[in-house]
Amino acid sequence: MTASQITRRDLLRLLGLGAAAHPLPAAKPPVFPRHAIIRTILKDLRPDALRAGATLFHEHMSLAPDFMPRWIAAAGMGRGQAPPPAQPFFMQDLDLMVEEMKAAARSGVACIVDGGHDDMGRDLDFLRRLSLESGMPIVASCGYYAQPFYPAKIATMTEDEIFADLVHTASTQPVGALGEIGTWDFMTPDERKVFRAVARAHLATNLPIFTHTAYGKGAIEQLDLLESMGVKPQRIAIGHVGGLADPKAEVVKEICKRGGFVGYDRQGGAGDARNVPQILALIEAGYAANLLFASDFSSGTQLLRNHGPGYAKTLTIFVPKLKEAGVKEDTLHQILVDNPRRFLAFEPKKKR
Ligand SMILES: [Zn+2]
């Protein structure tokens, strides 16, 4: 590391100021590496292009119609056969989704990251048309989801082959993140293989990584594994930590202390009440710079069209609860606008 590469954060760490000094001051705008971009499905953007609104770092605008029924069944919540979704499936209804995206923009959303990929039935062309017609910048992702959803080939592919496959995808498709990369329960040998390959794909591409955990289970194990492969925690968001039964937020604090992002990414619903005090505790401990918010949108009942809160529910439902609890505007701006841009911005190793 040369002197010019030492960030303020590194400097504070070198000076031994540790966790309390870890986050950037809320009022100070983030500084991005010189050639950093955020790779949206239509074009690479300078991070400044997204400074006027919130970036939701983990949502779904494209999934297979049977994805959620399969998910519910795999989670043991569906007693086997889940009912088929209503037709046409909303994530295949372009006109409807364009309206939902435009409404989200009016509520203050500047960009949305789609956490799907092939094994979840994500349709890249649908996302491209959705972004084009709605004007909403969308970051598409790549990777493999979790054991119950892996294509059969994962069982026989080597780590090297999965790595090569991910790098090939990242260099031939307009993807801006490796995510969501999951462990379904305890990490399986296949999941370990995928995580190792994802870490190596990150090192080869600089794409950020965001994960799926089973309600926070194995969060530290995921960070340990990625970090052991050489990934800097600042490039990792551990997902779904709001599901942890962790009233003092101890697991989450450990991730933050190590420099990782933590995803409170199922917001705007029943989990909010439990998460508000955790988030207050994290801000109080000096970890506002490590927080990322989103809603993991995946249900048609949540659409504005169906009188639900819509894709902006993180902003319209969850954020007011934080304001009510005393979280300041500049802290919320840091979390919603600055943190996701710091997480997503990367210096590409290869031009798109
Ligand atoms: Zn998700």
Tab-separated table of C-alpha atoms and ligand atoms in Angstrom:
chain	number	residue	atom	x	y	z
A	1	MET	CA	0.000	0.000	0.000
A	2	THR	CA	1.398	3.382	-0.974
A	3	ALA	CA	0.771	6.568	0.963
A	4	SER	CA	-1.782	7.746	-1.581
A	5	GLN	CA	-3.785	4.564	-1.109
A	6	ILE	CA	-4.108	4.997	2.647
A	7	THR	CA	-7.648	6.101	3.342
A	8	ARG	CA	-8.735	8.168	6.277
A	9	ARG	CA	-10.145	4.984	7.788
A	10	ASP	CA	-6.820	3.185	7.450
A	11	LEU	CA	-5.111	6.163	9.010
A	12	LEU	CA	-7.449	6.129	11.984
A	13	ARG	CA	-6.821	2.433	12.401
A	14	LEU	CA	-3.066	2.935	12.187
A	15	LEU	CA	-3.366	5.636	14.813
A	16	GLY	CA	-5.150	3.111	17.003
A	17	LEU	CA	-8.345	5.095	17.229
A	18	GLY	CA	-10.303	1.935	16.564
A	19	ALA	CA	-14.032	1.435	16.383
A	20	ALA	CA	-15.292	4.706	17.821
A	21	ALA	CA	-13.486	6.676	15.137
A	22	HIS	CA	-14.373	4.185	12.436
A	23	PRO	CA	-17.309	5.795	10.607
A	24	LEU	CA	-17.024	8.797	8.370
A	25	PRO	CA	-18.535	11.952	9.847
A	26	ALA	CA	-22.143	12.123	8.736
A	27	ALA	CA	-21.962	15.569	7.214
A	28	LYS	CA	-18.885	14.865	5.127
A	29	PRO	CA	-19.606	13.645	1.597
A	30	PRO	CA	-17.907	10.376	0.709
A	31	VAL	CA	-14.717	10.405	-1.330
A	32	PHE	CA	-14.557	7.792	-4.063
A	33	PRO	CA	-11.513	6.236	-5.700
A	34	ARG	CA	-10.533	8.186	-8.820
A	35	HIS	CA	-11.828	5.725	-11.401
A	36	ALA	CA	-14.721	4.378	-9.335
A	37	ILE	CA	-18.024	3.742	-11.045
A	38	ILE	CA	-21.336	2.187	-10.170
A	39	ARG	CA	-22.197	-0.312	-12.877
A	40	THR	CA	-25.887	-0.073	-13.718
A	41	ILE	CA	-27.502	-2.300	-16.287
A	42	LEU	CA	-27.614	0.509	-18.887
A	43	LYS	CA	-24.303	2.282	-18.213
A	44	ASP	CA	-21.497	2.917	-15.777
A	45	LEU	CA	-22.259	5.917	-13.561
A	46	ARG	CA	-19.985	8.150	-11.557
A	47	PRO	CA	-21.035	7.722	-7.905
A	48	ASP	CA	-21.973	11.433	-7.816
A	49	ALA	CA	-24.749	10.728	-10.310
A	50	LEU	CA	-26.676	8.980	-7.521
A	51	ARG	CA	-26.236	11.578	-4.790
A	52	ALA	CA	-29.770	12.972	-5.083
A	53	GLY	CA	-31.625	10.003	-3.641
A	54	ALA	CA	-31.536	6.705	-1.813
A	55	THR	CA	-30.022	3.575	-3.303
A	56	LEU	CA	-31.768	0.389	-2.189
A	57	PHE	CA	-29.031	-2.228	-2.127
A	58	HIS	CA	-31.126	-5.432	-2.104
A	59	GLU	CA	-34.483	-5.751	-3.868
A	60	HIS	CA	-35.984	-8.022	-6.523
A	61	MET	CA	-37.637	-6.828	-9.711
A	62	SER	CA	-37.140	-10.059	-11.617
A	63	LEU	CA	-37.570	-13.578	-10.277
A	64	ALA	CA	-39.088	-16.733	-11.754
A	65	PRO	CA	-42.851	-17.004	-11.070
A	66	ASP	CA	-42.215	-20.175	-9.061
A	67	PHE	CA	-39.273	-18.754	-7.109
A	68	MET	CA	-41.170	-17.612	-4.000
A	69	PRO	CA	-43.338	-20.764	-3.839
A	70	ARG	CA	-40.132	-22.831	-4.035
A	71	TRP	CA	-38.521	-20.588	-1.401
A	72	ILE	CA	-41.459	-20.995	0.969
A	73	ALA	CA	-41.454	-24.766	0.465
A	74	ALA	CA	-37.659	-25.005	0.968
A	75	ALA	CA	-37.994	-22.990	4.169
A	76	GLY	CA	-40.568	-25.477	5.413
A	77	MET	CA	-43.205	-22.754	5.555
A	78	GLY	CA	-45.439	-24.019	2.778
A	79	ARG	CA	-46.398	-27.565	3.835
A	80	GLY	CA	-45.004	-28.907	0.578
A	81	GLN	CA	-47.038	-27.595	-2.299
A	82	ALA	CA	-47.427	-23.837	-2.342
A	83	PRO	CA	-50.251	-22.367	-4.443
A	84	PRO	CA	-49.253	-21.004	-7.867
A	85	PRO	CA	-48.890	-17.238	-8.002
A	86	ALA	CA	-51.609	-15.145	-9.644
A	87	GLN	CA	-51.131	-14.723	-13.410
A	88	PRO	CA	-49.574	-12.800	-14.977
A	89	PHE	CA	-46.728	-12.748	-12.504
A	90	PHE	CA	-45.995	-9.124	-11.609
A	91	MET	CA	-42.264	-9.443	-12.266
A	92	GLN	CA	-43.100	-10.265	-15.893
A	93	ASP	CA	-45.545	-7.369	-16.312
A	94	LEU	CA	-43.369	-4.605	-17.712
A	95	ASP	CA	-46.014	-1.852	-17.764
A	96	LEU	CA	-46.972	-2.494	-14.154
A	97	MET	CA	-43.338	-2.589	-13.020
A	98	VAL	CA	-42.512	0.634	-14.899
A	99	GLU	CA	-45.274	2.372	-12.907
A	100	GLU	CA	-43.931	0.906	-9.653
A	101	MET	CA	-40.403	2.136	-10.447
A	102	LYS	CA	-41.630	5.639	-11.352
A	103	ALA	CA	-43.537	5.797	-8.073
A	104	ALA	CA	-40.435	4.669	-6.156
A	105	ALA	CA	-38.462	7.482	-7.818
A	106	ARG	CA	-41.099	9.996	-6.718
A	107	SER	CA	-40.626	8.706	-3.154
A	108	GLY	CA	-36.893	9.458	-3.275
A	109	VAL	CA	-35.303	6.301	-4.672
A	110	ALA	CA	-32.356	7.059	-7.000
A	111	CYS	CA	-31.204	3.515	-7.780
A	112	ILE	CA	-32.164	-0.075	-6.994
A	113	VAL	CA	-29.943	-3.145	-6.844
A	114	ASP	CA	-31.608	-6.347	-8.034
A	115	GLY	CA	-30.274	-9.287	-6.009
A	116	GLY	CA	-31.262	-12.036	-8.424
A	117	HIS	CA	-29.379	-14.122	-10.947
A	118	ASP	CA	-29.954	-17.071	-13.267
A	119	ASP	CA	-30.646	-19.707	-10.611
A	120	MET	CA	-33.449	-17.488	-9.228
A	121	GLY	CA	-34.957	-17.006	-12.674
A	122	ARG	CA	-33.826	-13.393	-12.974
A	123	ASP	CA	-34.384	-12.073	-16.512
A	124	LEU	CA	-31.612	-9.623	-17.374
A	125	ASP	CA	-33.408	-8.357	-20.478
A	126	PHE	CA	-36.535	-7.612	-18.441
A	127	LEU	CA	-34.437	-5.536	-16.021
A	128	ARG	CA	-32.808	-3.706	-18.929
A	129	ARG	CA	-36.178	-2.792	-20.455
A	130	LEU	CA	-37.528	-1.871	-17.012
A	131	SER	CA	-34.649	0.533	-16.413
A	132	LEU	CA	-34.931	2.000	-19.920
A	133	GLU	CA	-38.678	2.599	-19.753
A	134	SER	CA	-38.918	3.724	-16.127
A	135	GLY	CA	-35.722	5.776	-15.961
A	136	MET	CA	-34.785	3.998	-12.716
A	137	PRO	CA	-31.083	3.101	-12.615
A	138	ILE	CA	-30.852	-0.625	-11.819
A	139	VAL	CA	-27.769	-2.545	-10.753
A	140	ALA	CA	-27.994	-6.191	-11.798
A	141	SER	CA	-26.062	-8.918	-9.997
A	142	CYS	CA	-24.469	-12.260	-10.658
A	143	GLY	CA	-23.656	-15.351	-8.655
A	144	TYR	CA	-25.349	-18.392	-7.198
A	145	TYR	CA	-28.028	-18.137	-4.539
A	146	ALA	CA	-28.008	-21.016	-2.014
A	147	GLN	CA	-28.005	-24.811	-1.823
A	148	PRO	CA	-31.718	-25.544	-2.553
A	149	PHE	CA	-31.547	-23.346	-5.680
A	150	TYR	CA	-28.202	-24.308	-7.182
A	151	PRO	CA	-28.286	-25.713	-10.700
A	152	ALA	CA	-27.289	-29.401	-10.719
A	153	LYS	CA	-23.904	-28.550	-12.264
A	154	ILE	CA	-22.677	-26.878	-9.048
A	155	ALA	CA	-22.285	-30.300	-7.400
A	156	THR	CA	-19.718	-31.388	-9.990
A	157	MET	CA	-18.053	-28.055	-10.815
A	158	THR	CA	-14.757	-27.299	-9.122
A	159	GLU	CA	-14.078	-24.047	-7.307
A	160	ASP	CA	-11.868	-23.038	-10.238
A	161	GLU	CA	-14.680	-23.678	-12.712
A	162	ILE	CA	-17.214	-21.681	-10.683
A	163	PHE	CA	-14.687	-18.859	-10.384
A	164	ALA	CA	-14.071	-18.868	-14.153
A	165	ASP	CA	-17.825	-18.948	-14.786
A	166	LEU	CA	-18.407	-15.919	-12.525
A	167	VAL	CA	-15.580	-13.912	-14.086
A	168	HIS	CA	-16.902	-14.756	-17.548
A	169	THR	CA	-20.399	-13.575	-16.546
A	170	ALA	CA	-19.024	-10.404	-14.958
A	171	SER	CA	-17.074	-9.560	-18.095
A	172	THR	CA	-19.825	-10.329	-20.622
A	173	GLN	CA	-22.964	-9.102	-18.817
A	174	PRO	CA	-23.756	-5.639	-17.390
A	175	VAL	CA	-23.633	-6.740	-13.745
A	176	GLY	CA	-22.531	-4.441	-10.932
A	177	ALA	CA	-22.353	-6.752	-7.927
A	178	LEU	CA	-21.833	-10.314	-6.795
A	179	GLY	CA	-25.042	-11.064	-4.930
A	180	GLU	CA	-27.106	-12.265	-3.355
A	181	ILE	CA	-24.768	-15.086	-2.406
A	182	GLY	CA	-26.296	-17.243	0.248
A	183	THR	CA	-26.101	-19.894	2.864
A	184	TRP	CA	-29.479	-21.525	3.340
A	185	ASP	CA	-28.875	-22.910	6.855
A	186	PHE	CA	-25.517	-24.205	8.094
A	187	MET	CA	-23.000	-23.619	5.313
A	188	THR	CA	-22.873	-26.700	3.077
A	189	PRO	CA	-19.733	-27.909	1.244
A	190	ASP	CA	-21.204	-26.643	-2.049
A	191	GLU	CA	-21.973	-23.255	-0.492
A	192	ARG	CA	-18.411	-23.071	0.847
A	193	LYS	CA	-17.131	-23.809	-2.651
A	194	VAL	CA	-19.341	-21.076	-4.125
A	195	PHE	CA	-18.317	-18.537	-1.460
A	196	ARG	CA	-14.641	-19.219	-2.144
A	197	ALA	CA	-15.197	-18.816	-5.893
A	198	VAL	CA	-17.159	-15.595	-5.304
A	199	ALA	CA	-14.323	-14.189	-3.186
A	200	ARG	CA	-11.873	-14.930	-5.982
A	201	ALA	CA	-14.241	-13.430	-8.562
A	202	HIS	CA	-14.350	-10.269	-6.451
A	203	LEU	CA	-10.546	-10.113	-6.382
A	204	ALA	CA	-10.499	-10.518	-10.169
A	205	THR	CA	-13.206	-7.912	-10.893
A	206	ASN	CA	-13.523	-5.615	-7.835
A	207	LEU	CA	-17.307	-6.149	-7.837
A	208	PRO	CA	-18.815	-5.738	-4.348
A	209	ILE	CA	-20.349	-8.769	-2.612
A	210	PHE	CA	-23.669	-8.936	-0.775
A	211	THR	CA	-24.909	-12.060	0.947
A	212	HIS	CA	-28.041	-13.879	2.005
A	213	THR	CA	-28.158	-15.482	5.433
A	214	ALA	CA	-31.008	-17.403	7.035
A	215	TYR	CA	-32.148	-14.508	9.227
A	216	GLY	CA	-28.550	-13.705	10.121
A	217	LYS	CA	-27.450	-17.284	10.841
A	218	GLY	CA	-23.786	-17.842	9.959
A	219	ALA	CA	-23.171	-14.119	9.389
A	220	ILE	CA	-19.734	-14.167	11.029
A	221	GLU	CA	-18.822	-17.415	9.264
A	222	GLN	CA	-19.572	-15.803	5.900
A	223	LEU	CA	-17.410	-12.786	6.734
A	224	ASP	CA	-14.616	-15.041	8.060
A	225	LEU	CA	-14.585	-17.088	4.873
A	226	LEU	CA	-14.616	-14.130	2.487
A	227	GLU	CA	-11.994	-12.288	4.522
A	228	SER	CA	-9.786	-15.393	4.687
A	229	MET	CA	-9.766	-15.352	0.886
A	230	GLY	CA	-8.453	-11.789	0.858
A	231	VAL	CA	-11.677	-9.777	0.452
A	232	LYS	CA	-11.654	-6.514	2.398
A	233	PRO	CA	-14.678	-6.286	4.735
A	234	GLN	CA	-15.418	-2.832	3.269
A	235	ARG	CA	-16.416	-4.617	0.032
A	236	ILE	CA	-18.829	-7.027	1.748
A	237	ALA	CA	-22.423	-6.578	2.913
A	238	ILE	CA	-23.677	-9.383	5.132
A	239	GLY	CA	-27.397	-9.662	4.488
A	240	HIS	CA	-30.588	-10.207	6.464
A	241	VAL	CA	-28.958	-9.483	9.846
A	242	GLY	CA	-32.192	-7.868	11.018
A	243	GLY	CA	-33.545	-11.390	11.480
A	244	LEU	CA	-31.065	-12.182	14.237
A	245	ALA	CA	-32.356	-12.632	17.752
A	246	ASP	CA	-29.570	-10.321	18.901
A	247	PRO	CA	-31.091	-7.565	21.071
A	248	LYS	CA	-27.710	-6.018	21.888
A	249	ALA	CA	-26.656	-6.314	18.240
A	250	GLU	CA	-23.427	-8.040	19.302
A	251	VAL	CA	-23.014	-10.132	16.149
A	252	VAL	CA	-23.774	-7.123	13.991
A	253	LYS	CA	-21.345	-4.937	15.944
A	254	GLU	CA	-18.578	-7.451	15.342
A	255	ILE	CA	-19.158	-7.237	11.578
A	256	CYS	CA	-19.138	-3.433	11.754
A	257	LYS	CA	-16.032	-3.386	13.944
A	258	ARG	CA	-14.227	-5.395	11.277
A	259	GLY	CA	-15.324	-2.866	8.652
A	260	GLY	CA	-18.086	-4.814	6.929
A	261	PHE	CA	-21.479	-3.517	5.880
A	262	VAL	CA	-24.548	-4.984	7.560
A	263	GLY	CA	-27.776	-5.330	5.619
A	264	TYR	CA	-31.018	-4.398	7.340
A	265	ASP	CA	-32.681	-5.409	4.153
A	266	ARG	CA	-36.193	-6.650	4.910
A	267	GLN	CA	-37.515	-3.335	6.176
A	268	GLY	CA	-40.910	-1.728	5.924
A	269	GLY	CA	-42.730	-4.528	7.729
A	270	ALA	CA	-43.015	-6.699	10.805
A	271	GLY	CA	-39.277	-6.741	11.595
A	272	ASP	CA	-39.014	-2.975	11.942
A	273	ALA	CA	-40.027	-2.851	15.594
A	274	ARG	CA	-37.211	-5.204	16.574
A	275	ASN	CA	-34.688	-3.521	14.285
A	276	VAL	CA	-35.177	0.120	15.314
A	277	PRO	CA	-33.501	-0.277	18.744
A	278	GLN	CA	-30.698	-2.360	17.183
A	279	ILE	CA	-30.024	0.361	14.637
A	280	LEU	CA	-30.103	3.049	17.330
A	281	ALA	CA	-27.524	1.010	19.272
A	282	LEU	CA	-25.314	0.702	16.183
A	283	ILE	CA	-25.481	4.427	15.417
A	284	GLU	CA	-24.754	5.172	19.081
A	285	ALA	CA	-21.703	2.874	18.889
A	286	GLY	CA	-20.384	4.827	15.904
A	287	TYR	CA	-21.370	2.425	13.123
A	288	ALA	CA	-23.696	4.533	10.955
A	289	ALA	CA	-21.214	4.165	8.077
A	290	ASN	CA	-21.680	0.379	8.094
A	291	LEU	CA	-25.456	0.274	7.698
A	292	LEU	CA	-27.328	-0.559	4.504
A	293	PHE	CA	-31.124	-0.574	4.208
A	294	ALA	CA	-33.480	-2.239	1.719
A	295	SER	CA	-36.643	-4.359	1.692
A	296	ASP	CA	-35.778	-7.536	-0.304
A	297	PHE	CA	-38.983	-6.853	-2.262
A	298	SER	CA	-40.481	-10.095	-3.561
A	299	SER	CA	-44.243	-10.138	-2.968
A	300	GLY	CA	-46.966	-8.867	-5.292
A	301	THR	CA	-49.163	-8.022	-2.321
A	302	GLN	CA	-46.640	-5.267	-1.469
A	303	LEU	CA	-47.117	-3.425	-4.766
A	304	LEU	CA	-48.712	0.016	-4.841
A	305	ARG	CA	-51.025	-1.412	-7.515
A	306	ASN	CA	-52.302	-3.843	-4.865
A	307	HIS	CA	-52.589	-1.091	-2.236
A	308	GLY	CA	-49.288	-2.123	-0.648
A	309	PRO	CA	-46.373	0.161	0.262
A	310	GLY	CA	-44.430	-0.386	-2.996
A	311	TYR	CA	-40.711	-0.593	-3.723
A	312	ALA	CA	-39.922	2.544	-1.700
A	313	LYS	CA	-41.260	1.041	1.538
A	314	THR	CA	-37.813	1.294	3.157
A	315	LEU	CA	-38.168	5.082	2.801
A	316	THR	CA	-41.887	5.477	3.308
A	317	ILE	CA	-42.501	2.937	6.109
A	318	PHE	CA	-39.203	2.206	7.840
A	319	VAL	CA	-37.347	5.527	7.797
A	320	PRO	CA	-40.194	7.435	9.516
A	321	LYS	CA	-39.897	4.954	12.410
A	322	LEU	CA	-36.195	5.803	12.733
A	323	LYS	CA	-36.945	9.545	12.611
A	324	GLU	CA	-39.580	9.047	15.270
A	325	ALA	CA	-36.933	7.284	17.385
A	326	GLY	CA	-34.625	10.296	17.047
A	327	VAL	CA	-32.270	9.394	14.194
A	328	LYS	CA	-31.042	12.627	12.612
A	329	GLU	CA	-31.525	13.619	8.973
A	330	ASP	CA	-27.811	13.740	8.181
A	331	THR	CA	-27.328	10.237	9.612
A	332	LEU	CA	-30.203	8.942	7.488
A	333	HIS	CA	-28.734	10.664	4.437
A	334	GLN	CA	-25.412	8.983	5.127
A	335	ILE	CA	-27.039	5.547	5.442
A	336	LEU	CA	-29.443	5.814	2.511
A	337	VAL	CA	-27.475	7.870	0.003
A	338	ASP	CA	-23.768	7.653	0.839
A	339	ASN	CA	-23.278	4.140	2.248
A	340	PRO	CA	-24.744	2.231	-0.723
A	341	ARG	CA	-22.694	4.337	-3.146
A	342	ARG	CA	-19.527	3.584	-1.158
A	343	PHE	CA	-20.487	-0.091	-1.168
A	344	LEU	CA	-21.299	-0.276	-4.893
A	345	ALA	CA	-18.568	1.967	-6.313
A	346	PHE	CA	-15.607	0.062	-7.677
A	347	GLU	CA	-12.727	0.535	-10.059
A	348	PRO	CA	-13.363	-1.943	-12.879
A	349	LYS	CA	-10.451	-4.093	-13.929
A	350	LYS	CA	-11.970	-4.421	-17.381
A	351	LYS	CA	-14.034	-1.954	-19.432
A	352	ARG	CA	-17.646	-2.987	-20.103
B	1	ZN	ZN	-33.083	-11.251	-1.770
